[in-house]
PDB file of C-alpha atoms in Angstrom:
ATOM      1  CA  UNK A   1      17.859 -23.703  -3.680  1.00 52.00           C
ATOM      2  CA  UNK A   2      14.886 -26.075  -3.821  1.00 61.00           C
ATOM      3  CA  UNK A   3      13.149 -24.111  -1.073  1.00 64.00           C
ATOM      4  CA  UNK A   4      13.767 -20.837  -2.909  1.00 67.00           C
ATOM      5  CA  UNK A   5      12.507 -22.326  -6.180  1.00 74.00           C
ATOM      6  CA  UNK A   6       9.277 -23.517  -4.569  1.00 77.00           C
ATOM      7  CA  UNK A   7       8.870 -20.088  -2.956  1.00 72.00           C
ATOM      8  CA  UNK A   8       9.260 -18.419  -6.372  1.00 75.00           C
ATOM      9  CA  UNK A   9       6.638 -20.722  -7.882  1.00 79.00           C
ATOM     10  CA  UNK A  10       4.213 -19.902  -5.060  1.00 79.00           C
ATOM     11  CA  UNK A  11       4.820 -16.185  -5.503  1.00 76.00           C
ATOM     12  CA  UNK A  12       4.272 -16.364  -9.264  1.00 78.00           C
ATOM     13  CA  UNK A  13       1.039 -18.303  -8.832  1.00 82.00           C
ATOM     14  CA  UNK A  14      -0.116 -15.837  -6.196  1.00 80.00           C
ATOM     15  CA  UNK A  15       0.764 -12.933  -8.497  1.00 75.00           C
ATOM     16  CA  UNK A  16      -1.184 -14.494 -11.387  1.00 78.00           C
ATOM     17  CA  UNK A  17      -4.190 -14.921  -9.098  1.00 81.00           C
ATOM     18  CA  UNK A  18      -3.898 -11.313  -7.965  1.00 78.00           C
ATOM     19  CA  UNK A  19      -3.766 -10.097 -11.574  1.00 75.00           C
ATOM     20  CA  UNK A  20      -6.914 -12.074 -12.433  1.00 79.00           C
ATOM     21  CA  UNK A  21      -8.658 -10.665  -9.357  1.00 81.00           C
ATOM     22  CA  UNK A  22      -7.698  -7.112 -10.361  1.00 76.00           C
ATOM     23  CA  UNK A  23      -9.094  -7.619 -13.884  1.00 74.00           C
ATOM     24  CA  UNK A  24     -12.362  -9.063 -12.566  1.00 80.00           C
ATOM     25  CA  UNK A  25     -12.738  -6.252 -10.043  1.00 80.00           C
ATOM     26  CA  UNK A  26     -12.057  -3.564 -12.662  1.00 75.00           C
ATOM     27  CA  UNK A  27     -14.552  -5.151 -15.045  1.00 74.00           C
ATOM     28  CA  UNK A  28     -17.209  -5.343 -12.311  1.00 79.00           C
ATOM     29  CA  UNK A  29     -16.654  -1.707 -11.313  1.00 76.00           C
ATOM     30  CA  UNK A  30     -16.850  -0.448 -14.893  1.00 71.00           C
ATOM     31  CA  UNK A  31     -20.059  -2.422 -15.376  1.00 72.00           C
ATOM     32  CA  UNK A  32     -21.503  -0.750 -12.267  1.00 74.00           C
ATOM     33  CA  UNK A  33     -20.828   2.756 -13.608  1.00 68.00           C
ATOM     34  CA  UNK A  34     -23.827   4.594 -15.091  1.00 68.00           C
ATOM     35  CA  UNK A  35     -23.796   4.658 -18.879  1.00 64.00           C
ATOM     36  CA  UNK A  36     -21.319   2.964 -21.203  1.00 64.00           C
ATOM     37  CA  UNK A  37     -19.264   3.661 -24.317  1.00 66.00           C
ATOM     38  CA  UNK A  38     -22.422   3.822 -26.446  1.00 69.00           C
ATOM     39  CA  UNK A  39     -23.783   6.689 -24.351  1.00 66.00           C
ATOM     40  CA  UNK A  40     -20.429   8.509 -24.568  1.00 65.00           C
ATOM     41  CA  UNK A  41     -20.377   8.120 -28.377  1.00 66.00           C
ATOM     42  CA  UNK A  42     -23.985   9.202 -28.827  1.00 66.00           C
ATOM     43  CA  UNK A  43     -23.265  12.805 -27.773  1.00 64.00           C
ATOM     44  CA  UNK A  44     -24.744  15.246 -25.303  1.00 60.00           C
ATOM     45  CA  UNK A  45     -28.376  14.699 -26.372  1.00 61.00           C
ATOM     46  CA  UNK A  46     -28.444  11.010 -27.278  1.00 66.00           C
ATOM     47  CA  UNK A  47     -31.340   9.371 -29.059  1.00 69.00           C
ATOM     48  CA  UNK A  48     -32.339   6.027 -27.486  1.00 72.00           C
ATOM     49  CA  UNK A  49     -32.466   4.377 -30.897  1.00 71.00           C
ATOM     50  CA  UNK A  50     -28.970   5.626 -31.741  1.00 69.00           C
ATOM     51  CA  UNK A  51     -27.660   4.397 -28.383  1.00 70.00           C
ATOM     52  CA  UNK A  52     -29.206   0.966 -29.003  1.00 75.00           C
ATOM     53  CA  UNK A  53     -27.682   0.785 -32.497  1.00 75.00           C
ATOM     54  CA  UNK A  54     -24.217   1.758 -31.216  1.00 70.00           C
ATOM     55  CA  UNK A  55     -24.518  -0.721 -28.369  1.00 72.00           C
ATOM     56  CA  UNK A  56     -25.388  -3.492 -30.839  1.00 72.00           C
ATOM     57  CA  UNK A  57     -22.506  -2.526 -33.135  1.00 71.00           C
ATOM     58  CA  UNK A  58     -20.033  -2.620 -30.246  1.00 66.00           C
ATOM     59  CA  UNK A  59     -21.538  -5.895 -28.944  1.00 69.00           C
ATOM     60  CA  UNK A  60     -22.371  -4.183 -25.671  1.00 71.00           C
ATOM     61  CA  UNK A  61     -25.818  -5.768 -25.783  1.00 70.00           C
ATOM     62  CA  UNK A  62     -24.254  -9.162 -25.043  1.00 76.00           C
ATOM     63  CA  UNK A  63     -24.218 -10.385 -21.428  1.00 78.00           C
ATOM     64  CA  UNK A  64     -21.294  -9.205 -19.329  1.00 75.00           C
ATOM     65  CA  UNK A  65     -19.898 -12.690 -18.754  1.00 79.00           C
ATOM     66  CA  UNK A  66     -19.791 -13.375 -22.509  1.00 80.00           C
ATOM     67  CA  UNK A  67     -17.898 -10.141 -23.167  1.00 78.00           C
ATOM     68  CA  UNK A  68     -15.470 -10.902 -20.358  1.00 79.00           C
ATOM     69  CA  UNK A  69     -14.919 -14.459 -21.623  1.00 81.00           C
ATOM     70  CA  UNK A  70     -14.288 -13.248 -25.201  1.00 79.00           C
ATOM     71  CA  UNK A  71     -11.778 -10.669 -23.982  1.00 76.00           C
ATOM     72  CA  UNK A  72      -9.979 -13.196 -21.757  1.00 77.00           C
ATOM     73  CA  UNK A  73      -9.735 -15.669 -24.656  1.00 80.00           C
ATOM     74  CA  UNK A  74      -8.077 -13.023 -26.799  1.00 79.00           C
ATOM     75  CA  UNK A  75      -5.729 -12.112 -23.968  1.00 77.00           C
ATOM     76  CA  UNK A  76      -4.379 -15.664 -23.911  1.00 77.00           C
ATOM     77  CA  UNK A  77      -3.218 -15.062 -27.498  1.00 78.00           C
ATOM     78  CA  UNK A  78      -1.662 -11.679 -26.710  1.00 77.00           C
ATOM     79  CA  UNK A  79      -4.649  -9.674 -27.969  1.00 79.00           C
ATOM     80  CA  UNK A  80      -5.677  -6.925 -25.537  1.00 81.00           C
ATOM     81  CA  UNK A  81      -8.787  -6.177 -27.579  1.00 79.00           C
ATOM     82  CA  UNK A  82      -9.983  -3.109 -29.443  1.00 81.00           C
ATOM     83  CA  UNK A  83     -11.022   0.282 -28.133  1.00 82.00           C
ATOM     84  CA  UNK A  84     -14.779   0.751 -28.134  1.00 77.00           C
ATOM     85  CA  UNK A  85     -14.563   4.458 -28.909  1.00 77.00           C
ATOM     86  CA  UNK A  86     -11.844   4.648 -31.585  1.00 79.00           C
ATOM     87  CA  UNK A  87     -11.522   1.117 -32.959  1.00 79.00           C
ATOM     88  CA  UNK A  88      -7.765   1.168 -32.362  1.00 85.00           C
ATOM     89  CA  UNK A  89      -6.032  -1.814 -30.778  1.00 87.00           C
ATOM     90  CA  UNK A  90      -5.623  -1.427 -27.037  1.00 86.00           C
ATOM     91  CA  UNK A  91      -1.939  -2.319 -27.422  1.00 86.00           C
ATOM     92  CA  UNK A  92      -1.429   0.908 -29.416  1.00 88.00           C
ATOM     93  CA  UNK A  93      -2.833   2.940 -26.508  1.00 85.00           C
ATOM     94  CA  UNK A  94      -0.458   1.160 -24.146  1.00 86.00           C
ATOM     95  CA  UNK A  95       2.501   1.741 -26.468  1.00 86.00           C
ATOM     96  CA  UNK A  96       1.704   5.452 -26.862  1.00 84.00           C
ATOM     97  CA  UNK A  97       1.349   6.057 -23.123  1.00 84.00           C
ATOM     98  CA  UNK A  98       4.197   3.833 -21.978  1.00 84.00           C
ATOM     99  CA  UNK A  99       6.977   5.998 -23.449  1.00 83.00           C
ATOM    100  CA  UNK A 100       6.329   9.230 -21.498  1.00 85.00           C
ATOM    101  CA  UNK A 101       5.553   7.322 -18.290  1.00 85.00           C
ATOM    102  CA  UNK A 102       8.707   5.208 -18.634  1.00 85.00           C
ATOM    103  CA  UNK A 103      10.789   8.339 -19.239  1.00 86.00           C
ATOM    104  CA  UNK A 104       9.445  10.019 -16.095  1.00 86.00           C
ATOM    105  CA  UNK A 105       9.893   6.835 -14.084  1.00 85.00           C
ATOM    106  CA  UNK A 106      13.478   6.298 -15.271  1.00 86.00           C
ATOM    107  CA  UNK A 107      14.547   9.873 -14.555  1.00 89.00           C
ATOM    108  CA  UNK A 108      12.897   9.807 -11.133  1.00 88.00           C
ATOM    109  CA  UNK A 109      14.477   6.471 -10.243  1.00 85.00           C
ATOM    110  CA  UNK A 110      17.976   7.555 -11.312  1.00 87.00           C
ATOM    111  CA  UNK A 111      17.729  10.704  -9.202  1.00 90.00           C
ATOM    112  CA  UNK A 112      15.952   9.022  -6.288  1.00 87.00           C
ATOM    113  CA  UNK A 113      18.390   6.537  -4.786  1.00 85.00           C
ATOM    114  CA  UNK A 114      21.548   8.656  -4.171  1.00 88.00           C
ATOM    115  CA  UNK A 115      19.904  11.472  -2.124  1.00 90.00           C
ATOM    116  CA  UNK A 116      17.600   9.070  -0.279  1.00 87.00           C
ATOM    117  CA  UNK A 117      20.423   6.747   0.792  1.00 84.00           C
ATOM    118  CA  UNK A 118      22.751   9.679   1.511  1.00 86.00           C
ATOM    119  CA  UNK A 119      20.242  11.488   3.708  1.00 89.00           C
ATOM    120  CA  UNK A 120      19.329   8.285   5.546  1.00 85.00           C
ATOM    121  CA  UNK A 121      22.950   7.384   6.295  1.00 84.00           C
ATOM    122  CA  UNK A 122      23.769  10.966   7.309  1.00 86.00           C
ATOM    123  CA  UNK A 123      20.822  11.111   9.706  1.00 87.00           C
ATOM    124  CA  UNK A 124      21.733   7.736  11.210  1.00 83.00           C
ATOM    125  CA  UNK A 125      25.359   8.779  11.766  1.00 83.00           C
ATOM    126  CA  UNK A 126      24.173  11.819  13.739  1.00 83.00           C
ATOM    127  CA  UNK A 127      21.282  10.131  15.520  1.00 81.00           C
ATOM    128  CA  UNK A 128      19.577  12.449  17.992  1.00 83.00           C
ATOM    129  CA  UNK A 129      21.677  15.479  17.029  1.00 87.00           C
ATOM    130  CA  UNK A 130      20.814  18.601  15.056  1.00 90.00           C
ATOM    131  CA  UNK A 131      21.497  17.086  11.624  1.00 88.00           C
ATOM    132  CA  UNK A 132      19.284  14.101  12.371  1.00 87.00           C
ATOM    133  CA  UNK A 133      16.452  16.270  13.686  1.00 91.00           C
ATOM    134  CA  UNK A 134      16.702  18.624  10.724  1.00 92.00           C
ATOM    135  CA  UNK A 135      16.625  15.823   8.120  1.00 90.00           C
ATOM    136  CA  UNK A 136      13.779  14.038   9.907  1.00 88.00           C
ATOM    137  CA  UNK A 137      11.703  17.221  10.203  1.00 91.00           C
ATOM    138  CA  UNK A 138      12.193  18.288   6.580  1.00 90.00           C
ATOM    139  CA  UNK A 139      11.493  14.832   5.136  1.00 89.00           C
ATOM    140  CA  UNK A 140       8.382  14.450   7.274  1.00 88.00           C
ATOM    141  CA  UNK A 141       7.121  17.906   6.279  1.00 88.00           C
ATOM    142  CA  UNK A 142       7.710  17.380   2.555  1.00 88.00           C
ATOM    143  CA  UNK A 143       6.150  13.908   2.656  1.00 88.00           C
ATOM    144  CA  UNK A 144       2.987  15.368   4.196  1.00 87.00           C
ATOM    145  CA  UNK A 145       2.388  17.654   1.189  1.00 86.00           C
ATOM    146  CA  UNK A 146       0.233  15.991  -1.526  1.00 85.00           C
ATOM    147  CA  UNK A 147       1.725  15.812  -5.007  1.00 83.00           C
ATOM    148  CA  UNK A 148      -1.004  17.994  -6.497  1.00 83.00           C
ATOM    149  CA  UNK A 149      -0.516  20.795  -3.952  1.00 87.00           C
ATOM    150  CA  UNK A 150       3.278  20.624  -4.256  1.00 89.00           C
ATOM    151  CA  UNK A 151       3.031  20.702  -8.047  1.00 88.00           C
ATOM    152  CA  UNK A 152       0.727  23.731  -7.999  1.00 88.00           C
ATOM    153  CA  UNK A 153       3.160  25.555  -5.708  1.00 90.00           C
ATOM    154  CA  UNK A 154       6.112  24.797  -7.996  1.00 90.00           C
ATOM    155  CA  UNK A 155       4.195  25.838 -11.115  1.00 90.00           C
ATOM    156  CA  UNK A 156       3.075  29.080  -9.476  1.00 91.00           C
ATOM    157  CA  UNK A 157       6.586  29.977  -8.328  1.00 90.00           C
ATOM    158  CA  UNK A 158       8.932  28.747 -11.049  1.00 90.00           C
ATOM    159  CA  UNK A 159       6.648  28.886 -14.109  1.00 87.00           C
ATOM    160  CA  UNK A 160       4.158  31.693 -13.562  1.00 87.00           C
ATOM    161  CA  UNK A 161       6.040  34.062 -11.245  1.00 88.00           C
ATOM    162  CA  UNK A 162       9.674  33.594 -12.254  1.00 86.00           C
ATOM    163  CA  UNK A 163       9.131  32.229 -15.770  1.00 85.00           C
ATOM    164  CA  UNK A 164      12.101  29.882 -15.513  1.00 88.00           C
ATOM    165  CA  UNK A 165      10.322  26.681 -16.564  1.00 87.00           C
ATOM    166  CA  UNK A 166       7.281  25.774 -18.706  1.00 87.00           C
ATOM    167  CA  UNK A 167       4.151  25.099 -16.632  1.00 85.00           C
ATOM    168  CA  UNK A 168       3.035  22.080 -18.693  1.00 82.00           C
ATOM    169  CA  UNK A 169       4.233  19.784 -21.476  1.00 80.00           C
ATOM    170  CA  UNK A 170       1.625  21.091 -23.925  1.00 76.00           C
ATOM    171  CA  UNK A 171       3.119  21.644 -27.371  1.00 71.00           C
ATOM    172  CA  UNK A 172       6.072  19.294 -26.891  1.00 72.00           C
ATOM    173  CA  UNK A 173       4.355  16.116 -28.113  1.00 67.00           C
ATOM    174  CA  UNK A 174       5.706  12.736 -27.063  1.00 67.00           C
ATOM    175  CA  UNK A 175       9.384  13.677 -27.506  1.00 72.00           C
ATOM    176  CA  UNK A 176       9.795  15.045 -23.999  1.00 76.00           C
ATOM    177  CA  UNK A 177      13.473  14.131 -23.835  1.00 76.00           C
ATOM    178  CA  UNK A 178      14.197  16.772 -26.463  1.00 75.00           C
ATOM    179  CA  UNK A 179      12.664  19.389 -24.150  1.00 78.00           C
ATOM    180  CA  UNK A 180      14.267  18.739 -20.739  1.00 82.00           C
ATOM    181  CA  UNK A 181      12.892  21.964 -19.257  1.00 84.00           C
ATOM    182  CA  UNK A 182       9.383  20.503 -19.435  1.00 84.00           C
ATOM    183  CA  UNK A 183      10.509  17.527 -17.326  1.00 86.00           C
ATOM    184  CA  UNK A 184      12.060  19.429 -14.415  1.00 88.00           C
ATOM    185  CA  UNK A 185       8.905  20.245 -12.443  1.00 89.00           C
ATOM    186  CA  UNK A 186       7.199  16.848 -12.960  1.00 90.00           C
ATOM    187  CA  UNK A 187      10.334  14.975 -11.880  1.00 90.00           C
ATOM    188  CA  UNK A 188      10.783  17.196  -8.801  1.00 91.00           C
ATOM    189  CA  UNK A 189       7.175  16.529  -7.783  1.00 90.00           C
ATOM    190  CA  UNK A 190       7.626  12.785  -8.350  1.00 89.00           C
ATOM    191  CA  UNK A 191      10.829  12.795  -6.299  1.00 89.00           C
ATOM    192  CA  UNK A 192       9.462  14.705  -3.314  1.00 88.00           C
ATOM    193  CA  UNK A 193       7.655  11.975  -1.403  1.00 87.00           C
ATOM    194  CA  UNK A 194       9.715   8.864  -2.415  1.00 87.00           C
ATOM    195  CA  UNK A 195      12.984  10.541  -1.371  1.00 89.00           C
ATOM    196  CA  UNK A 196      11.510  11.309   2.047  1.00 89.00           C
ATOM    197  CA  UNK A 197      10.073   7.834   2.645  1.00 86.00           C
ATOM    198  CA  UNK A 198      13.235   6.034   1.471  1.00 86.00           C
ATOM    199  CA  UNK A 199      15.506   8.305   3.514  1.00 88.00           C
ATOM    200  CA  UNK A 200      13.505   7.619   6.677  1.00 87.00           C
ATOM    201  CA  UNK A 201      13.565   3.862   6.028  1.00 84.00           C
ATOM    202  CA  UNK A 202      17.327   3.884   5.417  1.00 83.00           C
ATOM    203  CA  UNK A 203      17.837   5.938   8.591  1.00 86.00           C
ATOM    204  CA  UNK A 204      15.825   3.492  10.690  1.00 82.00           C
ATOM    205  CA  UNK A 205      17.565   0.490   9.123  1.00 79.00           C
ATOM    206  CA  UNK A 206      21.032   1.995   9.624  1.00 80.00           C
ATOM    207  CA  UNK A 207      20.353   2.820  13.288  1.00 79.00           C
ATOM    208  CA  UNK A 208      19.153  -0.730  13.881  1.00 76.00           C
ATOM    209  CA  UNK A 209      22.082  -2.250  11.981  1.00 73.00           C
ATOM    210  CA  UNK A 210      24.702  -0.096  13.734  1.00 70.00           C
ATOM    211  CA  UNK A 211      23.291  -1.175  17.111  1.00 71.00           C
ATOM    212  CA  UNK A 212      23.295  -4.881  16.229  1.00 69.00           C
ATOM    213  CA  UNK A 213      25.670  -7.410  17.850  1.00 69.00           C
ATOM    214  CA  UNK A 214      27.531  -8.261  14.628  1.00 64.00           C
ATOM    215  CA  UNK A 215      28.472  -4.597  14.103  1.00 64.00           C
ATOM    216  CA  UNK A 216      29.657  -4.370  17.713  1.00 65.00           C
ATOM    217  CA  UNK A 217      31.767  -7.460  17.134  1.00 66.00           C
ATOM    218  CA  UNK A 218      33.196  -5.950  13.948  1.00 64.00           C
ATOM    219  CA  UNK A 219      34.168  -2.825  15.887  1.00 67.00           C
ATOM    220  CA  UNK A 220      36.045  -4.981  18.373  1.00 66.00           C
ATOM    221  CA  UNK A 221      37.998  -6.458  15.478  1.00 63.00           C
ATOM    222  CA  UNK A 222      39.083  -2.941  14.528  1.00 65.00           C
ATOM    223  CA  UNK A 223      37.218  -2.621  11.219  1.00 68.00           C
ATOM    224  CA  UNK A 224      37.296   1.041  10.056  1.00 65.00           C
ATOM    225  CA  UNK A 225      34.139   3.089  10.514  1.00 62.00           C
ATOM    226  CA  UNK A 226      33.477   3.744   6.806  1.00 64.00           C
ATOM    227  CA  UNK A 227      33.828   0.073   5.905  1.00 65.00           C
ATOM    228  CA  UNK A 228      31.672  -0.848   8.888  1.00 65.00           C
ATOM    229  CA  UNK A 229      28.895   1.468   7.788  1.00 67.00           C
ATOM    230  CA  UNK A 230      28.871   0.829   4.040  1.00 62.00           C
ATOM    231  CA  UNK A 231      30.020  -2.794   3.741  1.00 61.00           C
ATOM    232  CA  UNK A 232      28.312  -4.312   6.787  1.00 60.00           C
ATOM    233  CA  UNK A 233      25.499  -2.096   8.100  1.00 67.00           C
ATOM    234  CA  UNK A 234      24.187  -0.537   4.881  1.00 68.00           C
ATOM    235  CA  UNK A 235      23.213  -3.819   3.074  1.00 67.00           C
ATOM    236  CA  UNK A 236      21.028  -4.761   6.040  1.00 69.00           C
ATOM    237  CA  UNK A 237      19.580  -1.253   6.180  1.00 68.00           C
ATOM    238  CA  UNK A 238      18.686  -1.403   2.473  1.00 69.00           C
ATOM    239  CA  UNK A 239      16.574  -4.545   2.824  1.00 67.00           C
ATOM    240  CA  UNK A 240      13.341  -2.758   3.868  1.00 69.00           C
ATOM    241  CA  UNK A 241      14.170   0.125   1.512  1.00 71.00           C
ATOM    242  CA  UNK A 242      14.250  -2.338  -1.415  1.00 69.00           C
ATOM    243  CA  UNK A 243      10.612  -3.205  -0.758  1.00 69.00           C
ATOM    244  CA  UNK A 244       9.666   0.466  -0.682  1.00 74.00           C
ATOM    245  CA  UNK A 245      11.683   1.115  -3.842  1.00 75.00           C
ATOM    246  CA  UNK A 246       9.753  -1.619  -5.663  1.00 72.00           C
ATOM    247  CA  UNK A 247       6.465  -0.033  -4.625  1.00 75.00           C
ATOM    248  CA  UNK A 248       7.777   3.340  -5.801  1.00 79.00           C
ATOM    249  CA  UNK A 249       8.771   1.979  -9.224  1.00 77.00           C
ATOM    250  CA  UNK A 250       5.377   0.286  -9.488  1.00 72.00           C
ATOM    251  CA  UNK A 251       3.717   3.599  -8.637  1.00 75.00           C
ATOM    252  CA  UNK A 252       5.793   5.371 -11.282  1.00 77.00           C
ATOM    253  CA  UNK A 253       5.339   2.851 -14.093  1.00 71.00           C
ATOM    254  CA  UNK A 254       1.622   2.448 -13.491  1.00 64.00           C
ATOM    255  CA  UNK A 255       1.016   6.038 -14.393  1.00 56.00           C
ATOM    256  CA  UNK A 256       1.154   8.824 -11.853  1.00 75.00           C
ATOM    257  CA  UNK A 257      -2.281  10.139 -12.692  1.00 77.00           C
ATOM    258  CA  UNK A 258      -2.153  13.343 -10.648  1.00 80.00           C
ATOM    259  CA  UNK A 259       1.246  14.458 -11.935  1.00 85.00           C
ATOM    260  CA  UNK A 260       0.498  13.572 -15.547  1.00 84.00           C
ATOM    261  CA  UNK A 261      -2.830  15.401 -15.361  1.00 81.00           C
ATOM    262  CA  UNK A 262      -1.273  18.470 -13.734  1.00 84.00           C
ATOM    263  CA  UNK A 263       1.524  18.815 -16.288  1.00 86.00           C
ATOM    264  CA  UNK A 264      -0.492  17.446 -19.253  1.00 83.00           C
ATOM    265  CA  UNK A 265       1.896  14.565 -19.956  1.00 85.00           C
ATOM    266  CA  UNK A 266       0.479  11.944 -22.379  1.00 84.00           C
ATOM    267  CA  UNK A 267       1.406   8.906 -20.287  1.00 84.00           C
ATOM    268  CA  UNK A 268      -0.451   5.858 -19.012  1.00 84.00           C
ATOM    269  CA  UNK A 269      -2.220   7.935 -16.372  1.00 82.00           C
ATOM    270  CA  UNK A 270      -3.726  10.163 -19.055  1.00 83.00           C
ATOM    271  CA  UNK A 271      -4.734   7.101 -21.090  1.00 86.00           C
ATOM    272  CA  UNK A 272      -6.483   5.692 -18.015  1.00 84.00           C
ATOM    273  CA  UNK A 273      -8.344   8.929 -17.283  1.00 83.00           C
ATOM    274  CA  UNK A 274      -9.592   9.202 -20.874  1.00 83.00           C
ATOM    275  CA  UNK A 275     -10.659   5.554 -20.926  1.00 83.00           C
ATOM    276  CA  UNK A 276     -12.642   5.939 -17.690  1.00 79.00           C
ATOM    277  CA  UNK A 277     -14.349   9.096 -18.987  1.00 78.00           C
ATOM    278  CA  UNK A 278     -15.345   7.300 -22.201  1.00 77.00           C
ATOM    279  CA  UNK A 279     -16.278   4.001 -20.475  1.00 75.00           C
ATOM    280  CA  UNK A 280     -13.760   2.298 -22.768  1.00 79.00           C
ATOM    281  CA  UNK A 281     -13.678  -1.007 -20.895  1.00 77.00           C
ATOM    282  CA  UNK A 282     -11.087  -2.866 -23.083  1.00 81.00           C
ATOM    283  CA  UNK A 283      -8.522  -0.067 -22.574  1.00 85.00           C
ATOM    284  CA  UNK A 284      -9.180  -0.051 -18.815  1.00 82.00           C
ATOM    285  CA  UNK A 285      -8.818  -3.824 -18.699  1.00 80.00           C
ATOM    286  CA  UNK A 286      -5.595  -3.738 -20.701  1.00 83.00           C
ATOM    287  CA  UNK A 287      -4.138  -1.178 -18.305  1.00 84.00           C
ATOM    288  CA  UNK A 288      -5.272  -3.293 -15.342  1.00 80.00           C
ATOM    289  CA  UNK A 289      -3.395  -6.304 -16.729  1.00 80.00           C
ATOM    290  CA  UNK A 290      -0.249  -4.250 -17.337  1.00 82.00           C
ATOM    291  CA  UNK A 291      -0.413  -2.651 -13.886  1.00 80.00           C
ATOM    292  CA  UNK A 292      -1.068  -5.986 -12.166  1.00 76.00           C
ATOM    293  CA  UNK A 293       1.781  -7.788 -13.926  1.00 77.00           C
ATOM    294  CA  UNK A 294       4.128  -4.865 -13.247  1.00 79.00           C
ATOM    295  CA  UNK A 295       3.302  -4.945  -9.538  1.00 76.00           C
ATOM    296  CA  UNK A 296       3.857  -8.712  -9.359  1.00 75.00           C
ATOM    297  CA  UNK A 297       7.218  -8.605 -11.175  1.00 77.00           C
ATOM    298  CA  UNK A 298       8.552  -5.632  -9.199  1.00 76.00           C
ATOM    299  CA  UNK A 299       7.554  -7.056  -5.815  1.00 74.00           C
ATOM    300  CA  UNK A 300       9.115 -10.385  -6.743  1.00 73.00           C
ATOM    301  CA  UNK A 301      12.310  -8.566  -7.736  1.00 73.00           C
ATOM    302  CA  UNK A 302      12.284  -6.674  -4.432  1.00 69.00           C
ATOM    303  CA  UNK A 303      11.965  -9.925  -2.493  1.00 71.00           C
ATOM    304  CA  UNK A 304      14.889 -11.407  -4.418  1.00 71.00           C
ATOM    305  CA  UNK A 305      16.967  -8.272  -3.776  1.00 66.00           C
ATOM    306  CA  UNK A 306      16.163  -8.546  -0.066  1.00 65.00           C
ATOM    307  CA  UNK A 307      17.249 -12.183  -0.148  1.00 63.00           C
ATOM    308  CA  UNK A 308      20.561 -11.212  -1.738  1.00 63.00           C
ATOM    309  CA  UNK A 309      21.176  -8.308   0.659  1.00 56.00           C
ATOM    310  CA  UNK A 310      20.211 -10.243   3.780  1.00 55.00           C
ATOM    311  CA  UNK A 311      20.794 -13.981   3.205  1.00 52.00           C
ATOM    312  CA  UNK A 312      19.118 -14.911   6.472  1.00 49.00           C
ATOM    313  CA  UNK A 313      15.769 -14.078   4.829  1.00 46.00           C
ATOM    314  CA  UNK A 314      16.122 -17.450   3.095  1.00 45.00           C
ATOM    315  CA  UNK A 315      14.678 -18.944   6.273  1.00 41.00           C
ATOM    316  CA  UNK A 316      11.510 -16.907   5.748  1.00 43.00           C
ATOM    317  CA  UNK A 317      11.411 -17.909   2.103  1.00 43.00           C
TER     318      UNK A 317
END
């Protein structure tokens, strides 16, 4: 337990360092962009004097390191800062965008695991046969299609041609759960690639686990095939899939920009796109902190799940 505790401390410290590095990198990149929030607020034909006045009002005339230090000091007290373009607290932007993104992520995650694990186990049971080749070919083909292209195809077919589903979430506001039809196409697009990648990982892990010596020994003891597959082989096969699942959840919670833009969903991805367009550095920094912390927590949880599924990973820890 002491070794695991020290490993957790090292991981948390590493995650904190990674989050700080992400914030510094995002700040440096936004500083390198041409223009700033003052230029965006000044309009299409800005007057240099007006730009200078706006820049002074927003304290953008201060050196970059002073602005970064002031923002970091507020962050230590739970203050993400204030939007340069609207004057609203950054936390309100995060709260507004988190709901739709969390809803999409939760629905995708609930629908993701059963088909992915089922397809992976089914392909592994029929390794090398028609079922295995069919599942492998379809998952590889679907995974190769980008989300944007797949979403456009679904919108064209099911929304524009057949008229079965709405093409976007425009007009539904933030209460997307009350309009489930608007969620069908976005969730299908979000499911397409993660289901394929998880199914292929589970297939590979199951084939390796079923060929391992401990499974062969269990067969000699007369353990039934179903119990052998699901009680002994599957936990070991799920260990690498847990890592991929954590990356998928991180990808979902951090705002799937392409999907949210395609279906006009007011989530964190949309907040990020608007902040970049307006050079709203505090909002971008707040999102960077949230995304970095989310990635650290989810990857730590995946490592702990792997440790529970495969206890021998304690040696690596």
